[in-house]
mmCIF file of C-alpha atoms in Angstrom:
data_model
loop_
_atom_site.group_PDB
_atom_site.id
_atom_site.type_symbol
_atom_site.label_atom_id
_atom_site.label_comp_id
_atom_site.label_asym_id
_atom_site.label_seq_id
_atom_site.Cartn_x
_atom_site.Cartn_y
_atom_site.Cartn_z
ATOM 1 C CA MET A 260 134.693 -29.719 -26.810
ATOM 2 C CA THR A 261 136.727 -26.589 -26.166
ATOM 3 C CA ALA A 262 134.350 -24.455 -28.248
ATOM 4 C CA LEU A 263 131.557 -25.595 -25.963
ATOM 5 C CA GLY A 264 133.781 -25.031 -22.897
ATOM 6 C CA LEU A 265 131.879 -22.134 -21.405
ATOM 7 C CA PHE A 266 128.811 -21.904 -23.660
ATOM 8 C CA ASN A 267 126.632 -23.850 -21.222
ATOM 9 C CA TYR A 268 127.569 -21.566 -18.350
ATOM 10 C CA TRP A 269 126.875 -18.441 -20.382
ATOM 11 C CA ALA A 270 123.520 -19.769 -21.543
ATOM 12 C CA VAL A 271 122.686 -20.514 -17.893
ATOM 13 C CA ILE A 272 123.665 -16.962 -16.930
ATOM 14 C CA PHE A 273 121.462 -15.560 -19.699
ATOM 15 C CA LEU A 274 118.455 -17.599 -18.495
ATOM 16 C CA MET A 275 119.196 -16.636 -14.902
ATOM 17 C CA MET A 276 119.272 -12.947 -15.771
ATOM 18 C CA VAL A 277 116.021 -13.221 -17.753
ATOM 19 C CA GLY A 278 114.379 -14.710 -14.666
ATOM 20 C CA PHE A 279 115.964 -12.119 -12.387
ATOM 21 C CA TYR A 280 114.789 -9.275 -14.649
ATOM 22 C CA THR A 281 111.225 -10.632 -14.644
ATOM 23 C CA LEU A 282 111.390 -10.867 -10.872
ATOM 24 C CA ILE A 283 112.489 -7.267 -10.243
ATOM 25 C CA ALA A 284 111.055 -5.321 -13.201
ATOM 26 C CA ARG A 285 107.536 -6.737 -13.582
ATOM 27 C CA GLY A 286 104.768 -5.634 -11.246
ATOM 28 C CA ASN A 287 102.421 -8.581 -11.752
ATOM 29 C CA LEU A 288 102.797 -11.077 -8.905
ATOM 30 C CA VAL A 289 102.100 -14.171 -11.047
ATOM 31 C CA LYS A 290 104.707 -12.936 -13.530
ATOM 32 C CA LYS A 291 107.172 -12.603 -10.652
ATOM 33 C CA ILE A 292 106.616 -16.238 -9.685
ATOM 34 C CA ILE A 293 107.121 -17.237 -13.339
ATOM 35 C CA GLY A 294 110.408 -15.312 -13.261
ATOM 36 C CA LEU A 295 111.402 -17.128 -10.094
ATOM 37 C CA ASN A 296 110.681 -20.452 -11.836
ATOM 38 C CA ILE A 297 112.890 -19.502 -14.792
ATOM 39 C CA PHE A 298 115.666 -18.508 -12.382
ATOM 40 C CA GLN A 299 115.303 -21.788 -10.494
ATOM 41 C CA THR A 300 115.459 -23.927 -13.635
ATOM 42 C CA SER A 301 118.596 -22.127 -14.770
ATOM 43 C CA VAL A 302 120.275 -23.070 -11.481
ATOM 44 C CA PHE A 303 119.221 -26.696 -12.066
ATOM 45 C CA ILE A 304 120.836 -26.588 -15.512
ATOM 46 C CA LEU A 305 124.015 -25.147 -13.980
ATOM 47 C CA TYR A 306 124.300 -28.035 -11.511
ATOM 48 C CA ILE A 307 123.571 -30.707 -14.096
ATOM 49 C CA THR A 308 126.140 -29.125 -16.426
ATOM 50 C CA MET A 309 128.770 -29.508 -13.706
ATOM 51 C CA GLY A 310 127.961 -33.195 -13.317
ATOM 52 C CA LYS A 311 128.360 -34.059 -17.011
ATOM 53 C CA ILE A 312 131.497 -35.902 -18.129
ATOM 54 C CA THR A 313 132.302 -36.037 -21.837
ATOM 55 C CA GLY A 314 131.730 -39.524 -23.218
ATOM 56 C CA GLY A 315 129.967 -40.536 -19.999
ATOM 57 C CA THR A 316 126.571 -42.129 -19.578
ATOM 58 C CA ALA A 317 123.773 -41.969 -17.031
ATOM 59 C CA PRO A 318 124.903 -43.246 -13.604
ATOM 60 C CA ILE A 319 123.047 -46.556 -13.804
ATOM 61 C CA PHE A 320 125.283 -49.628 -13.673
ATOM 62 C CA VAL A 321 125.676 -51.475 -16.961
ATOM 63 C CA GLU A 322 125.921 -55.270 -16.800
ATOM 64 C CA GLY A 323 129.549 -56.272 -17.309
ATOM 65 C CA GLY A 324 130.639 -52.742 -18.124
ATOM 66 C CA GLU A 325 134.122 -52.416 -16.610
ATOM 67 C CA ASP A 326 135.414 -49.330 -18.400
ATOM 68 C CA VAL A 327 132.164 -47.403 -18.758
ATOM 69 C CA ILE A 328 132.396 -43.741 -17.713
ATOM 70 C CA TYR A 329 129.476 -42.571 -15.578
ATOM 71 C CA SER A 330 128.507 -38.941 -15.072
ATOM 72 C CA ASN A 331 128.640 -37.553 -11.565
ATOM 73 C CA PRO A 332 125.462 -38.626 -9.681
ATOM 74 C CA ILE A 333 125.673 -36.098 -6.826
ATOM 75 C CA PRO A 334 124.366 -33.013 -8.702
ATOM 76 C CA HIS A 335 121.498 -35.175 -9.962
ATOM 77 C CA VAL A 336 120.491 -36.089 -6.420
ATOM 78 C CA LEU A 337 120.711 -32.485 -5.198
ATOM 79 C CA ILE A 338 118.612 -31.212 -8.098
ATOM 80 C CA LEU A 339 115.983 -33.942 -7.692
ATOM 81 C CA THR A 340 115.424 -32.598 -4.184
ATOM 82 C CA ALA A 341 115.512 -28.980 -5.372
ATOM 83 C CA ILE A 342 112.873 -29.475 -8.094
ATOM 84 C CA VAL A 343 110.317 -30.844 -5.662
ATOM 85 C CA VAL A 344 111.067 -28.189 -3.045
ATOM 86 C CA GLY A 345 110.820 -25.528 -5.768
ATOM 87 C CA VAL A 346 107.324 -26.619 -6.711
ATOM 88 C CA ALA A 347 106.305 -26.648 -3.040
ATOM 89 C CA THR A 348 107.546 -23.083 -2.522
ATOM 90 C CA SER A 349 105.881 -21.779 -5.672
ATOM 91 C CA ALA A 350 102.628 -23.376 -4.505
ATOM 92 C CA VAL A 351 102.889 -21.319 -1.306
ATOM 93 C CA GLY A 352 103.680 -18.222 -3.379
ATOM 94 C CA LEU A 353 100.686 -18.761 -5.630
ATOM 95 C CA SER A 354 98.325 -19.194 -2.687
ATOM 96 C CA LEU A 355 99.695 -15.930 -1.247
ATOM 97 C CA VAL A 356 98.851 -14.315 -4.591
ATOM 98 C CA ILE A 357 95.278 -15.579 -4.267
ATOM 99 C CA ARG A 358 95.020 -14.078 -0.763
ATOM 100 C CA ILE A 359 96.455 -10.770 -1.996
ATOM 101 C CA LYS A 360 93.911 -10.706 -4.824
ATOM 102 C CA GLU A 361 91.165 -11.222 -2.250
ATOM 103 C CA ALA A 362 92.468 -8.525 0.104
ATOM 104 C CA PHE A 363 93.380 -5.814 -2.425
ATOM 105 C CA GLY A 364 91.360 -6.743 -5.514
ATOM 106 C CA THR A 365 94.455 -6.655 -7.716
ATOM 107 C CA ILE A 366 97.750 -8.446 -8.189
ATOM 108 C CA GLU A 367 99.616 -5.508 -9.732
ATOM 109 C CA GLU A 368 102.281 -4.190 -7.395
ATOM 110 C CA ASP A 369 101.748 -0.458 -8.025
ATOM 111 C CA GLU A 370 97.976 -0.740 -7.498
ATOM 112 C CA ILE A 371 98.525 -2.611 -4.239
ATOM 113 C CA GLN A 372 100.787 0.221 -3.136
ATOM 114 C CA ASP A 373 98.144 2.846 -4.013
ATOM 115 C CA GLU A 374 95.529 0.806 -2.168
ATOM 116 C CA SER A 375 97.516 0.499 1.039
ATOM 117 C CA LEU A 376 98.460 4.200 1.247
ATOM 118 C CA MET B 115 126.106 -34.604 -32.219
ATOM 119 C CA ILE B 116 125.375 -34.311 -28.511
ATOM 120 C CA GLU B 117 127.045 -30.895 -28.499
ATOM 121 C CA PHE B 118 124.731 -29.830 -31.314
ATOM 122 C CA VAL B 119 121.618 -30.989 -29.430
ATOM 123 C CA ASP B 120 122.890 -29.279 -26.300
ATOM 124 C CA ILE B 121 123.420 -25.947 -28.057
ATOM 125 C CA ALA B 122 120.081 -26.175 -29.898
ATOM 126 C CA LEU B 123 118.179 -26.864 -26.660
ATOM 127 C CA LEU B 124 119.914 -24.030 -24.826
ATOM 128 C CA VAL B 125 119.136 -21.589 -27.647
ATOM 129 C CA LEU B 126 115.490 -22.707 -27.639
ATOM 130 C CA LEU B 127 115.396 -22.245 -23.861
ATOM 131 C CA GLY B 128 116.744 -18.730 -24.273
ATOM 132 C CA ILE B 129 114.138 -17.864 -26.908
ATOM 133 C CA THR B 130 111.330 -19.304 -24.767
ATOM 134 C CA ALA B 131 112.481 -17.420 -21.669
ATOM 135 C CA PHE B 132 112.712 -14.194 -23.630
ATOM 136 C CA SER B 133 109.232 -14.584 -25.082
ATOM 137 C CA ILE B 134 107.877 -15.288 -21.580
ATOM 138 C CA ILE B 135 108.891 -11.820 -20.374
ATOM 139 C CA ARG B 136 107.519 -10.183 -23.538
ATOM 140 C CA GLN B 137 104.157 -11.971 -23.156
ATOM 141 C CA LYS B 138 101.382 -9.843 -21.655
ATOM 142 C CA ASN B 139 98.757 -12.605 -21.573
ATOM 143 C CA LEU B 140 99.513 -14.647 -18.476
ATOM 144 C CA PHE B 141 97.802 -17.798 -19.797
ATOM 145 C CA ALA B 142 100.170 -17.795 -22.768
ATOM 146 C CA ALA B 143 103.094 -17.100 -20.435
ATOM 147 C CA VAL B 144 102.164 -20.069 -18.230
ATOM 148 C CA MET B 145 101.903 -22.397 -21.240
ATOM 149 C CA MET B 146 105.314 -21.155 -22.318
ATOM 150 C CA VAL B 147 106.679 -21.981 -18.848
ATOM 151 C CA GLY B 148 105.460 -25.541 -19.489
ATOM 152 C CA ILE B 149 107.385 -25.576 -22.774
ATOM 153 C CA TYR B 150 110.418 -24.189 -20.951
ATOM 154 C CA SER B 151 110.270 -26.987 -18.366
ATOM 155 C CA LEU B 152 109.908 -29.639 -21.039
ATOM 156 C CA LEU B 153 112.880 -28.259 -22.993
ATOM 157 C CA SER B 154 114.987 -28.265 -19.852
ATOM 158 C CA ALA B 155 113.925 -31.870 -19.211
ATOM 159 C CA GLY B 156 115.267 -32.690 -22.686
ATOM 160 C CA LEU B 157 118.499 -30.932 -21.815
ATOM 161 C CA PHE B 158 118.797 -33.020 -18.636
ATOM 162 C CA VAL B 159 118.531 -36.215 -20.720
ATOM 163 C CA VAL B 160 121.333 -34.975 -22.969
ATOM 164 C CA MET B 161 123.420 -34.306 -19.852
ATOM 165 C CA ASP B 162 122.889 -37.899 -18.563
ATOM 166 C CA ALA B 163 120.604 -36.814 -15.718
ATOM 167 C CA VAL B 164 117.689 -39.086 -16.600
ATOM 168 C CA ASP B 165 116.143 -39.122 -13.126
ATOM 169 C CA VAL B 166 116.147 -35.338 -13.020
ATOM 170 C CA ALA B 167 114.565 -35.244 -16.471
ATOM 171 C CA PHE B 168 111.717 -37.484 -15.291
ATOM 172 C CA THR B 169 111.077 -35.310 -12.286
ATOM 173 C CA GLU B 170 111.281 -32.057 -14.222
ATOM 174 C CA ALA B 171 108.878 -33.301 -16.906
ATOM 175 C CA ALA B 172 106.372 -34.601 -14.344
ATOM 176 C CA VAL B 173 106.644 -31.995 -11.608
ATOM 177 C CA GLY B 174 107.997 -28.924 -13.401
ATOM 178 C CA ALA B 175 106.058 -29.158 -16.659
ATOM 179 C CA GLY B 176 103.029 -30.911 -15.157
ATOM 180 C CA ILE B 177 102.159 -29.987 -11.599
ATOM 181 C CA SER B 178 103.465 -26.428 -11.523
ATOM 182 C CA THR B 179 101.658 -25.596 -14.787
ATOM 183 C CA VAL B 180 98.424 -26.903 -13.273
ATOM 184 C CA LEU B 181 99.009 -24.870 -10.086
ATOM 185 C CA MET B 182 99.610 -21.701 -12.080
ATOM 186 C CA LEU B 183 96.566 -22.248 -14.293
ATOM 187 C CA GLY B 184 94.452 -22.764 -11.176
ATOM 188 C CA THR B 185 95.759 -19.509 -9.742
ATOM 189 C CA LEU B 186 95.107 -17.624 -12.987
ATOM 190 C CA ALA B 187 91.504 -18.842 -12.977
ATOM 191 C CA LEU B 188 91.073 -17.056 -9.637
ATOM 192 C CA VAL B 189 93.120 -13.897 -10.155
ATOM 193 C CA GLY B 190 92.631 -13.060 -13.846
ATOM 194 C CA HIS B 191 95.062 -13.338 -16.691
ATOM 195 C CA SER B 192 95.929 -9.925 -18.089
ATOM 196 C CA GLU B 193 99.093 -8.130 -17.079
ATOM 197 C CA HIS B 194 99.238 -4.340 -17.012
ATOM 198 C CA GLN B 195 101.707 -2.415 -19.077
ATOM 199 C CA PRO B 196 104.583 -1.383 -16.775
ATOM 200 C CA GLN B 197 104.439 2.342 -16.124
ATOM 201 C CA HIS B 198 108.050 3.324 -15.649
ATOM 202 C CA ARG B 199 110.900 2.488 -17.967
ATOM 203 C CA PRO B 200 112.920 -0.409 -16.552
ATOM 204 C CA ILE B 201 116.309 1.336 -16.604
ATOM 205 C CA LEU B 202 117.378 0.494 -13.050
ATOM 206 C CA PRO B 203 116.393 -3.210 -13.267
ATOM 207 C CA LEU B 204 118.148 -3.511 -16.637
ATOM 208 C CA PHE B 205 121.286 -1.951 -15.154
ATOM 209 C CA VAL B 206 121.219 -4.301 -12.141
ATOM 210 C CA VAL B 207 120.620 -7.342 -14.344
ATOM 211 C CA ILE B 208 123.377 -6.498 -16.836
ATOM 212 C CA LEU B 209 125.841 -5.747 -14.051
ATOM 213 C CA THR B 210 125.043 -9.017 -12.237
ATOM 214 C CA GLY B 211 125.293 -10.927 -15.512
ATOM 215 C CA ALA B 212 128.664 -9.356 -16.291
ATOM 216 C CA VAL B 213 130.016 -10.282 -12.853
ATOM 217 C CA LEU B 214 128.757 -13.860 -13.281
ATOM 218 C CA VAL B 215 130.316 -14.139 -16.760
ATOM 219 C CA TYR B 216 133.598 -12.897 -15.271
ATOM 220 C CA GLY B 217 133.224 -15.604 -12.622
ATOM 221 C CA THR B 218 132.823 -18.356 -15.240
ATOM 222 C CA LEU B 219 136.275 -17.623 -16.654
ATOM 223 C CA ASP B 220 137.745 -19.555 -13.718
ATOM 224 C CA ILE B 221 135.299 -22.460 -13.958
ATOM 225 C CA PRO B 222 136.811 -25.741 -15.191
ATOM 226 C CA PRO B 223 135.716 -26.529 -18.771
ATOM 227 C CA PHE B 224 132.466 -28.358 -19.454
ATOM 228 C CA GLY B 225 132.641 -32.154 -19.415
ATOM 229 C CA ASP B 226 136.257 -32.556 -18.278
ATOM 230 C CA ALA B 227 136.658 -35.731 -16.200
ATOM 231 C CA SER B 228 139.412 -34.127 -14.095
ATOM 232 C CA ASN B 229 137.122 -31.386 -12.746
ATOM 233 C CA PRO B 230 137.298 -31.095 -8.942
ATOM 234 C CA ALA B 231 133.557 -31.772 -8.704
ATOM 235 C CA HIS B 232 134.178 -35.389 -9.779
ATOM 236 C CA HIS B 233 136.858 -36.162 -7.160
ATOM 237 C CA HIS B 234 135.268 -36.015 -3.739
ATOM 238 C CA VAL B 235 132.691 -38.662 -2.828
ATOM 239 C CA ALA B 236 131.378 -39.313 -6.326
ATOM 240 C CA PRO B 237 133.997 -42.011 -7.162
ATOM 241 C CA HIS B 238 133.121 -43.813 -3.919
ATOM 242 C CA TYR B 239 129.413 -43.860 -4.818
ATOM 243 C CA LEU B 240 130.168 -45.042 -8.345
ATOM 244 C CA GLU B 241 132.511 -47.840 -7.214
ATOM 245 C CA GLU B 242 130.981 -49.093 -3.984
ATOM 246 C CA SER B 243 127.239 -48.417 -4.065
ATOM 247 C CA GLU B 244 126.489 -51.578 -6.031
ATOM 248 C CA HIS B 245 127.944 -53.698 -3.190
ATOM 249 C CA GLU B 246 126.961 -51.454 -0.291
ATOM 250 C CA ILE B 247 123.380 -50.733 -1.340
ATOM 251 C CA GLY B 248 122.676 -53.200 -4.121
ATOM 252 C CA VAL B 249 120.697 -50.907 -6.404
ATOM 253 C CA PRO B 250 121.965 -50.464 -9.973
ATOM 254 C CA ASN B 251 120.841 -46.836 -10.168
ATOM 255 C CA VAL B 252 123.427 -44.769 -8.292
ATOM 256 C CA VAL B 253 121.115 -41.765 -8.033
ATOM 257 C CA THR B 254 118.550 -43.907 -6.202
ATOM 258 C CA SER B 255 121.078 -45.279 -3.751
ATOM 259 C CA VAL B 256 122.501 -41.836 -2.972
ATOM 260 C CA LEU B 257 119.033 -40.280 -2.678
ATOM 261 C CA ALA B 258 117.499 -42.943 -0.477
ATOM 262 C CA SER B 259 120.485 -44.232 1.464
ATOM 263 C CA TYR B 260 123.702 -42.189 1.567
ATOM 264 C CA ARG B 261 121.843 -38.878 1.687
ATOM 265 C CA GLY B 262 118.597 -40.199 3.146
ATOM 266 C CA TYR B 263 118.401 -37.367 5.677
ATOM 267 C CA ASP B 264 118.297 -34.890 2.780
ATOM 268 C CA THR B 265 115.235 -36.636 1.455
ATOM 269 C CA MET B 266 113.660 -36.608 4.890
ATOM 270 C CA GLY B 267 114.301 -32.853 5.110
ATOM 271 C CA GLU B 268 112.753 -32.468 1.687
ATOM 272 C CA THR B 269 109.569 -34.196 2.775
ATOM 273 C CA THR B 270 109.511 -31.944 5.861
ATOM 274 C CA VAL B 271 109.675 -28.895 3.591
ATOM 275 C CA ILE B 272 106.865 -30.265 1.423
ATOM 276 C CA PHE B 273 104.766 -30.932 4.515
ATOM 277 C CA ALA B 274 105.383 -27.379 5.763
ATOM 278 C CA ALA B 275 104.432 -26.003 2.330
ATOM 279 C CA LEU B 276 101.256 -28.099 2.318
ATOM 280 C CA VAL B 277 100.280 -26.814 5.759
ATOM 281 C CA GLY B 278 101.005 -23.262 4.603
ATOM 282 C CA VAL B 279 98.892 -23.586 1.464
ATOM 283 C CA LEU B 280 96.007 -25.142 3.383
ATOM 284 C CA LEU B 281 96.105 -22.414 6.036
ATOM 285 C CA LEU B 282 96.295 -19.643 3.446
ATOM 286 C CA LEU B 283 93.444 -20.975 1.362
ATOM 287 C CA SER B 284 91.127 -22.318 4.042
ATOM 288 C CA LEU B 285 90.840 -19.334 6.414
ATOM 289 C CA GLY B 286 88.655 -16.374 5.578
ATOM 290 C CA PRO B 287 86.912 -15.459 2.310
ATOM 291 C CA ARG B 288 88.564 -16.244 -0.982
ATOM 292 C CA PRO B 289 87.574 -15.845 -4.630
ATOM 293 C CA ARG B 290 85.543 -18.692 -6.113
ATOM 294 C CA ARG B 291 84.686 -20.057 -9.535
ATOM 295 C CA VAL B 292 80.936 -20.179 -10.245
ATOM 296 C CA PHE B 293 79.009 -21.330 -13.304
ATOM 297 C CA LEU B 294 76.669 -18.553 -14.435
ATOM 298 C CA ASN B 295 74.903 -17.930 -17.760
ATOM 299 C CA GLY B 296 76.742 -20.731 -19.489
ATOM 300 C CA ARG B 297 80.290 -19.811 -18.540
ATOM 301 C CA TRP B 298 82.683 -20.085 -15.620
ATOM 302 C CA ILE B 299 83.516 -16.818 -13.917
ATOM 303 C CA THR B 300 85.492 -15.778 -10.861
ATOM 304 C CA VAL B 301 83.699 -13.980 -8.076
ATOM 305 C CA ALA B 302 85.290 -12.155 -5.194
ATOM 306 C CA ALA B 303 84.062 -13.578 -1.900
ATOM 307 C CA SER B 304 81.649 -11.340 -0.009
ATOM 308 C CA GLU B 305 81.585 -10.930 3.766
ATOM 309 C CA LYS B 306 78.277 -12.769 4.244
ATOM 310 C CA ASP B 307 78.134 -15.328 1.502
ATOM 311 C CA ALA B 308 76.712 -17.992 3.835
ATOM 312 C CA SER B 309 73.255 -16.400 3.944
ATOM 313 C CA LYS B 310 70.794 -16.331 1.068
ATOM 314 C CA GLU B 311 71.063 -12.563 0.699
ATOM 315 C CA GLY B 312 74.758 -13.112 0.354
ATOM 316 C CA VAL B 313 74.205 -15.500 -2.518
ATOM 317 C CA ARG B 314 72.144 -12.897 -4.362
ATOM 318 C CA ASP B 315 74.901 -10.333 -3.736
ATOM 319 C CA VAL B 316 77.471 -12.699 -5.099
ATOM 320 C CA GLN B 317 75.455 -13.206 -8.252
ATOM 321 C CA GLU B 318 75.088 -9.469 -8.794
ATOM 322 C CA ASP B 319 78.808 -9.053 -8.182
ATOM 323 C CA SER B 320 79.592 -11.832 -10.564
ATOM 324 C CA VAL B 321 77.580 -10.275 -13.382
ATOM 325 C CA GLN B 322 79.619 -7.124 -12.917
ATOM 326 C CA VAL B 323 82.802 -9.164 -12.853
ATOM 327 C CA SER B 324 81.919 -10.898 -16.092
ATOM 328 C CA HIS B 325 81.278 -7.568 -17.803
ATOM 329 C CA GLU B 326 84.629 -6.319 -16.572
ATOM 330 C CA GLU B 327 86.307 -9.411 -17.916
ATOM 331 C CA GLU B 328 84.733 -8.945 -21.322
ATOM 332 C CA ASP B 329 85.769 -5.295 -21.384
ATOM 333 C CA SER B 330 89.359 -6.050 -20.467
ATOM 334 C CA GLY B 331 89.443 -8.839 -23.031
ATOM 335 C CA ASP B 332 88.343 -6.392 -25.740
ATOM 336 C CA THR B 333 90.950 -3.810 -24.880
ATOM 337 C CA ASN B 334 93.738 -6.349 -24.724
ATOM 338 C CA GLY B 335 92.737 -8.391 -27.705
#
């Protein structure tokens, strides 16, 4: 397991940076929200990674299992809440995009800037 | 074996994420986000978080894909080529990534049962919740009982988001989908679309819009 020691964290950082890059470098507003979603999911993976115990199983009680190892349930609970809240916030973001399209006729950042000058 | 699945899923996630930023067609990008969510749901199963995997597959891969597709139907699906070279964003991203990688060097190794994260309240939940709550699934008992206020706050946030979406989309003119000449097209709302003249205007607009869409499709395709 030592080879895997930090691989998960580095993969999470890669995904997080891909999302971050999409968020700051792309001008299309829908693409920005997609980037935000990628970023969000990478944070979920980070939390779930922290909750995993080697040789453990899902935290649901097994009948008569005295020496069963269960993974940590707390990150699971936090992320369950975060997923639903994440979808709610991206719904608000997407409806803002629709309003911006109606007001400016475009959802490209640079064109919106030209329009409002 | 589990390590192998874990690495394979993470590599696939990386490839999917990378192809999402390269993708100029937003419909394709949104479908790829669905794939990304489904892959991460698979990863959650491998990491023993079955409840999270359910939610991610249903809400992340399902509902948010539908929301994004609905938005794309109203705002169009082609992304413009970025005009300036992304040197500053790349610099910021690489710097942040390097700092985060430096930070992981102190993180306790993956899957170790002696990690500090497993020694606060988690043992209490795992040992006592069956007697205290009486539900075999620990995640359920923590979600609905020990941390019930969290869940109440979550529903408050969802309610606030719902109110926000309804307010944003119900006030004032907004683009609509109309069926014209055998295909669905998006029309920008006009100021006076309640009157009959307005309807005629909308139809003229929409014909223009459809031509524009065809043109842009040709240039991109």
